[in-house]
Tab-separated table of C-alpha atoms and ligand atoms in Angstrom:
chain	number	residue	atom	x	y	z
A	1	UNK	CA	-15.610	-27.002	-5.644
A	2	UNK	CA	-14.913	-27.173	-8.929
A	3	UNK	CA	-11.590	-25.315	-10.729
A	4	UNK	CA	-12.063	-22.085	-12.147
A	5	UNK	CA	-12.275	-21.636	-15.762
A	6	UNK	CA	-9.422	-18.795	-15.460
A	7	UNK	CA	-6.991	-18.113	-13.281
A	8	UNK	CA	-5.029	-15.671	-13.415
A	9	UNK	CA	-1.480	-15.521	-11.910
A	10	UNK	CA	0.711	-12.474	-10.960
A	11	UNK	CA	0.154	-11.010	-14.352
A	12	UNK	CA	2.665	-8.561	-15.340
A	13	UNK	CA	2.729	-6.121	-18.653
A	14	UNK	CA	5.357	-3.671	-19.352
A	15	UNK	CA	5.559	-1.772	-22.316
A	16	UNK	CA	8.941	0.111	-23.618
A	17	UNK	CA	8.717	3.685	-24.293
A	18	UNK	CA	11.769	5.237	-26.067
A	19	UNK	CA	13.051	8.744	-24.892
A	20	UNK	CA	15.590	11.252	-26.387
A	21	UNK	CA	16.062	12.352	-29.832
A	22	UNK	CA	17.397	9.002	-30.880
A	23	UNK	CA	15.048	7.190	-29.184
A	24	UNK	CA	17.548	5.145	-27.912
A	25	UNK	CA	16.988	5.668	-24.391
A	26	UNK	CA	14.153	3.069	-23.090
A	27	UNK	CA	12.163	3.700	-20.282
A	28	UNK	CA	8.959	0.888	-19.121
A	29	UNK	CA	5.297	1.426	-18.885
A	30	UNK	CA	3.998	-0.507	-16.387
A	31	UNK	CA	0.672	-0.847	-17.441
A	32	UNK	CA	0.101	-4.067	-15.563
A	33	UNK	CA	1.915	-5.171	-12.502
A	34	UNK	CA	1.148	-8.142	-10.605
A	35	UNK	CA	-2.263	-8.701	-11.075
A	36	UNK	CA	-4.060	-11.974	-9.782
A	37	UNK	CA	-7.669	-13.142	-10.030
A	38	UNK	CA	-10.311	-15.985	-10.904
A	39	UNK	CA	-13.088	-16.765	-12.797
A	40	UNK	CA	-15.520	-19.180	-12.541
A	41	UNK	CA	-17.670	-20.947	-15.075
A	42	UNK	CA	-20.328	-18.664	-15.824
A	43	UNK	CA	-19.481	-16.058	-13.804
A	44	UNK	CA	-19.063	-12.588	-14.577
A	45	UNK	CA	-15.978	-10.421	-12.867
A	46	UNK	CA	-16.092	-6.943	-13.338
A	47	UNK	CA	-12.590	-4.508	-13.645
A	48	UNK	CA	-13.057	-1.515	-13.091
A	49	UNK	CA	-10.862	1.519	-12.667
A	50	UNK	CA	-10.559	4.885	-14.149
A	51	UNK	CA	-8.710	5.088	-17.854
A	52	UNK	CA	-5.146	4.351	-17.405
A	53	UNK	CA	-5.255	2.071	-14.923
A	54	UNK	CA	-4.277	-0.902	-17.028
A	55	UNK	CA	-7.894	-2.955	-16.766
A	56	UNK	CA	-8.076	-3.029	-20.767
A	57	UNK	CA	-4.209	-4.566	-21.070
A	58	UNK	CA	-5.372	-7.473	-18.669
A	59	UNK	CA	-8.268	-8.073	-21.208
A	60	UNK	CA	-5.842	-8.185	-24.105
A	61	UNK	CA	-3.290	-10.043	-22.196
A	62	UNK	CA	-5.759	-12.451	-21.614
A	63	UNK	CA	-6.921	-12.911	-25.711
A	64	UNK	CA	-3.178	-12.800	-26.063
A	65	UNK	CA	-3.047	-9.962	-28.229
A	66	UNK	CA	0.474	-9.739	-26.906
A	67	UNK	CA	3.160	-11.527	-25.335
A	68	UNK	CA	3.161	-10.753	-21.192
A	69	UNK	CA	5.967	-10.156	-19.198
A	70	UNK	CA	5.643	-12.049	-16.802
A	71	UNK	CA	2.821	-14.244	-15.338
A	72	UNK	CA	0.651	-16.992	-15.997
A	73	UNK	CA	-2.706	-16.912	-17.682
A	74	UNK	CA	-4.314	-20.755	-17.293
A	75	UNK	CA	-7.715	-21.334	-19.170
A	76	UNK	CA	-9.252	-24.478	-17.730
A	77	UNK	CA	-6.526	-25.616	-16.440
A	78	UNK	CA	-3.989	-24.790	-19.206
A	79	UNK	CA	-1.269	-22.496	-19.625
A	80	UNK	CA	-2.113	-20.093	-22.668
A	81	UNK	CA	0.599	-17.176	-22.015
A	82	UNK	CA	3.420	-19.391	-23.484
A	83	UNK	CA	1.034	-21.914	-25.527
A	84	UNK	CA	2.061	-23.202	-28.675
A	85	UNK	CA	0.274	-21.629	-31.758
A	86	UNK	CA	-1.821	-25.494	-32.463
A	87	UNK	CA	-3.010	-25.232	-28.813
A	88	UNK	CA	-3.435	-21.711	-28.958
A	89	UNK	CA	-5.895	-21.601	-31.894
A	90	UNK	CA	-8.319	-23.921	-29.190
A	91	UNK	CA	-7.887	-21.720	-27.055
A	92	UNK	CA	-8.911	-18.905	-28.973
A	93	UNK	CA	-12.113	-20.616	-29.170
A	94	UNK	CA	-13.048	-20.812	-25.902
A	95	UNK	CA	-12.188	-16.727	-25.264
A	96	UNK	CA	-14.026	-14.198	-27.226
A	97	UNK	CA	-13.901	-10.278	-27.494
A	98	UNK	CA	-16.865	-7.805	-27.436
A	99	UNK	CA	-14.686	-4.544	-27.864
A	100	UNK	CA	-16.435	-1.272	-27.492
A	101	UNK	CA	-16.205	0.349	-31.020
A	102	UNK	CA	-18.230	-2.339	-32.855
A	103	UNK	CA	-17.768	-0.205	-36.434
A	104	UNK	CA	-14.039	-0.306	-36.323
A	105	UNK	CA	-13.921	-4.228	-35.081
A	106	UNK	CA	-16.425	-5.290	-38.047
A	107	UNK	CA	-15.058	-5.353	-41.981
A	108	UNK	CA	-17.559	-2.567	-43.127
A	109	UNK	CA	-17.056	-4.274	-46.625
A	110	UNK	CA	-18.527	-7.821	-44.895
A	111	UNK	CA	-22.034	-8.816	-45.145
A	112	UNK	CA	-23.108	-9.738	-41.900
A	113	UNK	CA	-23.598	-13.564	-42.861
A	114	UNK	CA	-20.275	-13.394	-43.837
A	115	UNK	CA	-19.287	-11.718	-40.180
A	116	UNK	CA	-20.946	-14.409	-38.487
A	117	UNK	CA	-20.000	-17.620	-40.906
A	118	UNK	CA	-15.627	-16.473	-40.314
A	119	UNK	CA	-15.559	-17.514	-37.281
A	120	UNK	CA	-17.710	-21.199	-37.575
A	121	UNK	CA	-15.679	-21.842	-40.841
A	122	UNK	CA	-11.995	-20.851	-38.879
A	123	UNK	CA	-12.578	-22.989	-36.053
A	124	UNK	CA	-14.744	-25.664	-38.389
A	125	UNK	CA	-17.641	-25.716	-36.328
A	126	UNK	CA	-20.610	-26.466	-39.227
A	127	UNK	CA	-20.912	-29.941	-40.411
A	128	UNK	CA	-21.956	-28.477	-44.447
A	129	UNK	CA	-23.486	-25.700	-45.756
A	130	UNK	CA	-26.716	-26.111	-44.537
A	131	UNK	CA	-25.405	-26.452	-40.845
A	132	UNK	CA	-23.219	-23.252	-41.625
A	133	UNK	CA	-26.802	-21.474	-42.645
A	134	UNK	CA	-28.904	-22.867	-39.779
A	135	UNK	CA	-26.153	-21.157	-37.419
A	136	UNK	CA	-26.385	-18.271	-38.761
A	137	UNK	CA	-29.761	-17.434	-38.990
A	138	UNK	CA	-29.961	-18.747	-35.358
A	139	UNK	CA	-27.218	-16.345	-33.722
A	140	UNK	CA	-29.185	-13.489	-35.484
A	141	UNK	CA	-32.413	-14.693	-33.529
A	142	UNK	CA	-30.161	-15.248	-30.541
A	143	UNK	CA	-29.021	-11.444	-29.914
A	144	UNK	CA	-32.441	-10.399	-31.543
A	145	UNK	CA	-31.657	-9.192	-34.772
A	146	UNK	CA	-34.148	-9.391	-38.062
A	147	UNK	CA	-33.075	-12.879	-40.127
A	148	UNK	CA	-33.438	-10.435	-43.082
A	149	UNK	CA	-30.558	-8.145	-41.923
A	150	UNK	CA	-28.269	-10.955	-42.456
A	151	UNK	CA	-27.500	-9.276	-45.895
A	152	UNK	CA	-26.681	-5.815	-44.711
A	153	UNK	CA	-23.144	-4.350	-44.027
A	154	UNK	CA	-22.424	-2.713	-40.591
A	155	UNK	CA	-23.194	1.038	-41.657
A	156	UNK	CA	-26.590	-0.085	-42.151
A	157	UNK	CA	-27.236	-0.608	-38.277
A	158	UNK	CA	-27.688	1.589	-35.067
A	159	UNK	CA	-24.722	1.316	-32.335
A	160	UNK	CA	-26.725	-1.025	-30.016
A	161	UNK	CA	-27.553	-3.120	-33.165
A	162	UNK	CA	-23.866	-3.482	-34.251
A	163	UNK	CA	-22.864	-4.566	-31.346
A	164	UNK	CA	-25.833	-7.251	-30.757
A	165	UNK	CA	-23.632	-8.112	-34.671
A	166	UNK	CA	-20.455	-8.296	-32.301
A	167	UNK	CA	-21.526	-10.007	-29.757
A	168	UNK	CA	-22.704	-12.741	-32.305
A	169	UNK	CA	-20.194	-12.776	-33.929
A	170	UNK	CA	-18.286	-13.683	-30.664
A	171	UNK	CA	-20.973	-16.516	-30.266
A	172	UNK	CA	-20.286	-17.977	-32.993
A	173	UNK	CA	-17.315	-19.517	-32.489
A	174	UNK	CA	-19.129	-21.131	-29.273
A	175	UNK	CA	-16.728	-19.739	-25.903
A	176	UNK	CA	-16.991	-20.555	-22.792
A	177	UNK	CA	-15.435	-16.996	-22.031
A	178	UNK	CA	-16.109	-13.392	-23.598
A	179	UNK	CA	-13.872	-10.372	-22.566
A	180	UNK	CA	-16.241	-7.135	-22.765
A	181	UNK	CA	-14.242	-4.284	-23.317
A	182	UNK	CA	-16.251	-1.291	-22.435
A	183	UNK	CA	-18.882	-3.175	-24.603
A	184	UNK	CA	-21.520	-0.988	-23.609
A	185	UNK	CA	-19.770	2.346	-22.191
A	186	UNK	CA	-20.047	4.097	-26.647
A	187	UNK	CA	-23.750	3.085	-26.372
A	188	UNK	CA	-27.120	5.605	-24.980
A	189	UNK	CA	-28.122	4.675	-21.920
A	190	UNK	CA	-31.736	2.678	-23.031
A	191	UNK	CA	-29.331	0.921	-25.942
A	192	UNK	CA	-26.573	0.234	-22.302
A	193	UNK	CA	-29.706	-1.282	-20.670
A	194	UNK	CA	-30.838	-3.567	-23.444
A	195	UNK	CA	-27.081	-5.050	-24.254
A	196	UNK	CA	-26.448	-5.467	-20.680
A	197	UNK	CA	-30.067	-7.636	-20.381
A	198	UNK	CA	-28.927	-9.325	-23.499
A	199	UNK	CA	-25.700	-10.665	-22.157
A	200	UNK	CA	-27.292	-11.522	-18.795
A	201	UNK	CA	-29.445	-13.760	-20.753
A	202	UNK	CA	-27.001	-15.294	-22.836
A	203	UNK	CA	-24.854	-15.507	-19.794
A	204	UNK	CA	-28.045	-17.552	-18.432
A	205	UNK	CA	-28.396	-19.528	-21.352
A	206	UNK	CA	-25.404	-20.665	-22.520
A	207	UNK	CA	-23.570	-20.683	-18.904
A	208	UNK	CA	-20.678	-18.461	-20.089
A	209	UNK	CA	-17.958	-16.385	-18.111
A	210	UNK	CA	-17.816	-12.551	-18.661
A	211	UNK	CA	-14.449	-10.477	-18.215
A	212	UNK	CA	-16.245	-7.359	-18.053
A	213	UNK	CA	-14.096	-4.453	-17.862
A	214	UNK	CA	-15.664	-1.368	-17.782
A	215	UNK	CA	-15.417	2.067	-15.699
A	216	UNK	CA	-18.836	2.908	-15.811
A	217	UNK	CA	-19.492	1.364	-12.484
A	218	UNK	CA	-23.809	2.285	-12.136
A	219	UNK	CA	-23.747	-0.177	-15.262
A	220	UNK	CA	-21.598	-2.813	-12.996
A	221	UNK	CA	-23.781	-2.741	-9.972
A	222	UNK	CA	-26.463	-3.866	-12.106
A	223	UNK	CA	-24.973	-7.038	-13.549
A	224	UNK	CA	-21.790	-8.508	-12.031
A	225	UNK	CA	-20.882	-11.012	-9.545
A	226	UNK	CA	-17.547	-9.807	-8.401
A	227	UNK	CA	-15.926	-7.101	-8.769
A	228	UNK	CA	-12.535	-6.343	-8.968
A	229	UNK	CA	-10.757	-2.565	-8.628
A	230	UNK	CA	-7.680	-1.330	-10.509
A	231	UNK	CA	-5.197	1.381	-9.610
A	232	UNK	CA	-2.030	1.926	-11.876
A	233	UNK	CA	-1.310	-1.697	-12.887
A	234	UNK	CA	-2.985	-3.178	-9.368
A	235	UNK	CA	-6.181	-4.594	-7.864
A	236	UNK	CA	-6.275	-2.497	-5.117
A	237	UNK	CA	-9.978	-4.948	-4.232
A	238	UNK	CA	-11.955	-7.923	-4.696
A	239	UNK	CA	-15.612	-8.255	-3.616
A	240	UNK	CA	-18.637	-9.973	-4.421
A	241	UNK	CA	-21.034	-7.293	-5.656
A	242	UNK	CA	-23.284	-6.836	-3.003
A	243	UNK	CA	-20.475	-6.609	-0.328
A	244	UNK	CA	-18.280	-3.550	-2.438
A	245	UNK	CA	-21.237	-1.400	-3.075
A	246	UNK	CA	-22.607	-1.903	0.276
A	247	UNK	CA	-19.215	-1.687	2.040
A	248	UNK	CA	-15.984	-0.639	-0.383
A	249	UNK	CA	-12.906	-0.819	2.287
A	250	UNK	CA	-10.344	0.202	0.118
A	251	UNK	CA	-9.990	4.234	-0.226
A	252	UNK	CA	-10.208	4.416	-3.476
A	253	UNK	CA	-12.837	2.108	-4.066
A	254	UNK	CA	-14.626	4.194	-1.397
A	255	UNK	CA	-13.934	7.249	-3.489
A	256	UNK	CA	-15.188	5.886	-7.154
A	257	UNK	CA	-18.347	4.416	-5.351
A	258	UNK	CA	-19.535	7.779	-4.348
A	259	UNK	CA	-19.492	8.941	-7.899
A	260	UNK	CA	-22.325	6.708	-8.878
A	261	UNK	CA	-25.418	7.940	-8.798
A	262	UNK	CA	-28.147	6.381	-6.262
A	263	UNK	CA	-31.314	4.812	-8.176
A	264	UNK	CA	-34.019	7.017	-6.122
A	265	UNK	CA	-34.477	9.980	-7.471
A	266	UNK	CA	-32.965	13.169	-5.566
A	267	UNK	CA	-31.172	10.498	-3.486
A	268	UNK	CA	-27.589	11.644	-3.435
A	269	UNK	CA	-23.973	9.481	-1.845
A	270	UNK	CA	-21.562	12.220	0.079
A	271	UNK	CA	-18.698	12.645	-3.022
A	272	UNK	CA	-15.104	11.896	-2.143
A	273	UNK	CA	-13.015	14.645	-4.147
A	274	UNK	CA	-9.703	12.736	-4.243
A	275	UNK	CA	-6.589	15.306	-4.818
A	276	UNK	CA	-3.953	15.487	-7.326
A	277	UNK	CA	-3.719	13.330	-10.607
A	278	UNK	CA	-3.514	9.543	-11.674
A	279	UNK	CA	0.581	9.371	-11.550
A	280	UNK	CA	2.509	8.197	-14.443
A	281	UNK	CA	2.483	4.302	-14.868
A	282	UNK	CA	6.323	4.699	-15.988
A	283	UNK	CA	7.050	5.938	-12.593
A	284	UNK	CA	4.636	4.931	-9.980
A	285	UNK	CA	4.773	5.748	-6.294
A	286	UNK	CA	6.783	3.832	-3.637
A	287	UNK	CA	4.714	1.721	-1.467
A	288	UNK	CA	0.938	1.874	-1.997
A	289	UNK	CA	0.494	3.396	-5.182
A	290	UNK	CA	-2.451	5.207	-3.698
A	291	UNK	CA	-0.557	7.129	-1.379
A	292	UNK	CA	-0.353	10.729	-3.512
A	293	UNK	CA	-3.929	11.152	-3.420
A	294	UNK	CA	-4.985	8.716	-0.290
A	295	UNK	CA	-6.578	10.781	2.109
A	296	UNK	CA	-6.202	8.520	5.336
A	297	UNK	CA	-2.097	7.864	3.622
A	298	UNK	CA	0.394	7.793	6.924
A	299	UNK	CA	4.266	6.850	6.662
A	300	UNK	CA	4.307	3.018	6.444
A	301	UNK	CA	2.476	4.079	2.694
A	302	UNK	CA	5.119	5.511	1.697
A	303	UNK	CA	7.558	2.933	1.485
A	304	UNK	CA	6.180	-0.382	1.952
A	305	UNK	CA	3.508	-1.795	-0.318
A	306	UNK	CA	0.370	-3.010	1.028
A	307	UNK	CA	-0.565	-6.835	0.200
A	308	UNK	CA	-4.003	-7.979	-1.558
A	309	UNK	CA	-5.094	-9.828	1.960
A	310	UNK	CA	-8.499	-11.337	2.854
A	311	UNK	CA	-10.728	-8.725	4.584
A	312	UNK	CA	-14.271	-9.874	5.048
A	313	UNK	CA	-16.091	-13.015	3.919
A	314	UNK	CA	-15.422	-13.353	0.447
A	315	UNK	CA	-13.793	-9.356	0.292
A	316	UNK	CA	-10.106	-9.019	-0.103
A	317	UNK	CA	-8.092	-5.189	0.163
A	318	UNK	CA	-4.548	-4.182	-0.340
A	319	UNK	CA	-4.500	-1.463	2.192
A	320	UNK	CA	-2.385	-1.138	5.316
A	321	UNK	CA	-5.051	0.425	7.276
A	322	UNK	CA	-7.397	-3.019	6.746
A	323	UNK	CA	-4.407	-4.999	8.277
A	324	UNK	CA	-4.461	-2.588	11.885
A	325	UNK	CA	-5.371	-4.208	14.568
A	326	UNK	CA	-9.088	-2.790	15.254
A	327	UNK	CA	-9.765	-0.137	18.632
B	1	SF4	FE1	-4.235	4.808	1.712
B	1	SF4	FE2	-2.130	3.755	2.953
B	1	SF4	FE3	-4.261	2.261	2.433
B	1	SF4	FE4	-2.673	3.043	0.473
B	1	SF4	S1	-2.129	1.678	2.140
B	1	SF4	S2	-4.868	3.082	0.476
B	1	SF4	S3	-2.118	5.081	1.138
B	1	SF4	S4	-4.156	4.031	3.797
């Protein structure tokens, strides 16, 4: 089998918060706590979770936006959480963004050549001029854009047609990985379908690995390989596709599954109403951070926290009721 193309290792992102009227007194956001995963080359792995739950700081972590606070993130068999900046600008290469506002991520005061030539010139990509062109005009055929556009600015496009101008943009620089970051969840849902198709088929084409973090979880059935389920800084489970829609184990996967909507028409899943709010990520709950609003939660919940352990085939579940012995 051949190594993943990221790994990531007990990944751990706290942010300070000051308190008091000096703001001297610093409390921690722990946004992202402990969080371990793979992906393969040309695979795409899903996070979902609702907002909060610290799926978007993985992404970020990952592009190194920031420093971590603990962890390792390896691309391809590298360390790039502590890299130094020479290897870093490599590796910036090889990971792209798709974010989900494409109007605040694009200069509006950039031509879209110019959007798409940055990133070849930065990471010196064309051989001359003419090779700079020729790329060009071929990413705009690539997400399916007019050649003639390439002179417009960003106002002058529709939301699903600036972000076929980010996701070119992210192209360009020729990755083997792109982070989606609720690429599609700003867009209708006919504009959703057609970006969705598009990065299948680039996926397809180009054999490139998709972060795709998204809540929107009807869109995720549609296109993912795994999946992988946040709660308050933790994957609560991992799951090929097929297996976590057709059988979520963990409680709160069960409960954001029955939220989507069934394809047939009139065809409805039984809802799970769970209780109480997300808590605070600068105090989270003892034990399984579930346990306020779990409704199967007994004692052991409380105060000891439940492992991510293999369940099932290729399915793995932090949840104390998966490790009981069955009867
Ligand atoms: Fe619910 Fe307990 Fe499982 Fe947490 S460990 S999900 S509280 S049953």
């Amino acid at each position: 089998m051949s190594p993943p193309l990221l790994q990531v290792n007990d990944l751990k992102k706290h942010f300070p918060v000051s308190k008091g009227l000096f703001g001297r007194k610093s409390e921690w956001v722990y946004a992202v706590d402990g969080v371990s995963f793979e992906i393969a080359r040309g695979e795409t792995l899903s996070l979902v979770g609702e907002s909060g739950c610290g799926k978007s700081t993985v992404g970020r972590a990952i592009l190194r936006l920031f420093d971590i606070t603990s962890g390792q993130v390896i691309l391809d068999g590298q360390r790039i959480d502590d890299a130094h900046p020479s290897t870093m600008r490599q590796m910036r290469r090889r990971v792209q963004v798709v974010f989900q506002d494409p109007f605040s991520s694009l200069n509006p005061r950039m031509r879209v050549r110019d959007i798409l030539a940055e990133p070849i010139r930065n990471f010196g990509l064309a051989k001359s001029a003419e090779d700079l062109e020729v790329r060009v005009t071929a990413l705009m055929d690539t997400v399916r854009l007019p050649r003639e556009a390439l002179n417009r600015r960003p106002h002058e496009f529709s939301g699903g047609q600036r972000q076929r101008i980010g996701i070119a943009r992210a192209l360009a620089a020729e990755p083997e990985l792109i982070v989606c970051d609720e690429a599609v969840s700003a867009l209708d849902v006919s504009v959703k379908a057609q970006i969705v198709n598009l990065l299948q088929d680039l996926q397809q084409k180009f054999g490139l690995a998709l972060l795709f973090i998204s809540h929107d979880l009807a869109i995720v059935e549609h296109m993912t390989h795994r999946v992988a389920v946040m709660y308050l800084g933790k994957i609560v489970e991992v799951a090929p596709r097929r297996e976590i829609f057709a059988a979520p184990r963990h409680p709160y996967t069960k409960a954001l599954l029955s939220a989507v909507p069934l394809p047939e028409p009139g065809a409805q899943r039984n809802p799970i109403i769970l209780g109480g709010d997300v808590p605070s990520p600068i105090n989270p709950p003892s034990g399984c951070r579930f346990h306020t609003r779990c409704p199967y939660v007994f004692d052991r919940c409380r105060t000891e926290e439940p492992q991510l352990r293999a369940a099932e085939g290729d399915q793995w579940v932090a949840c104390h009721l998966d490790a009981l012995p069955a009867g």
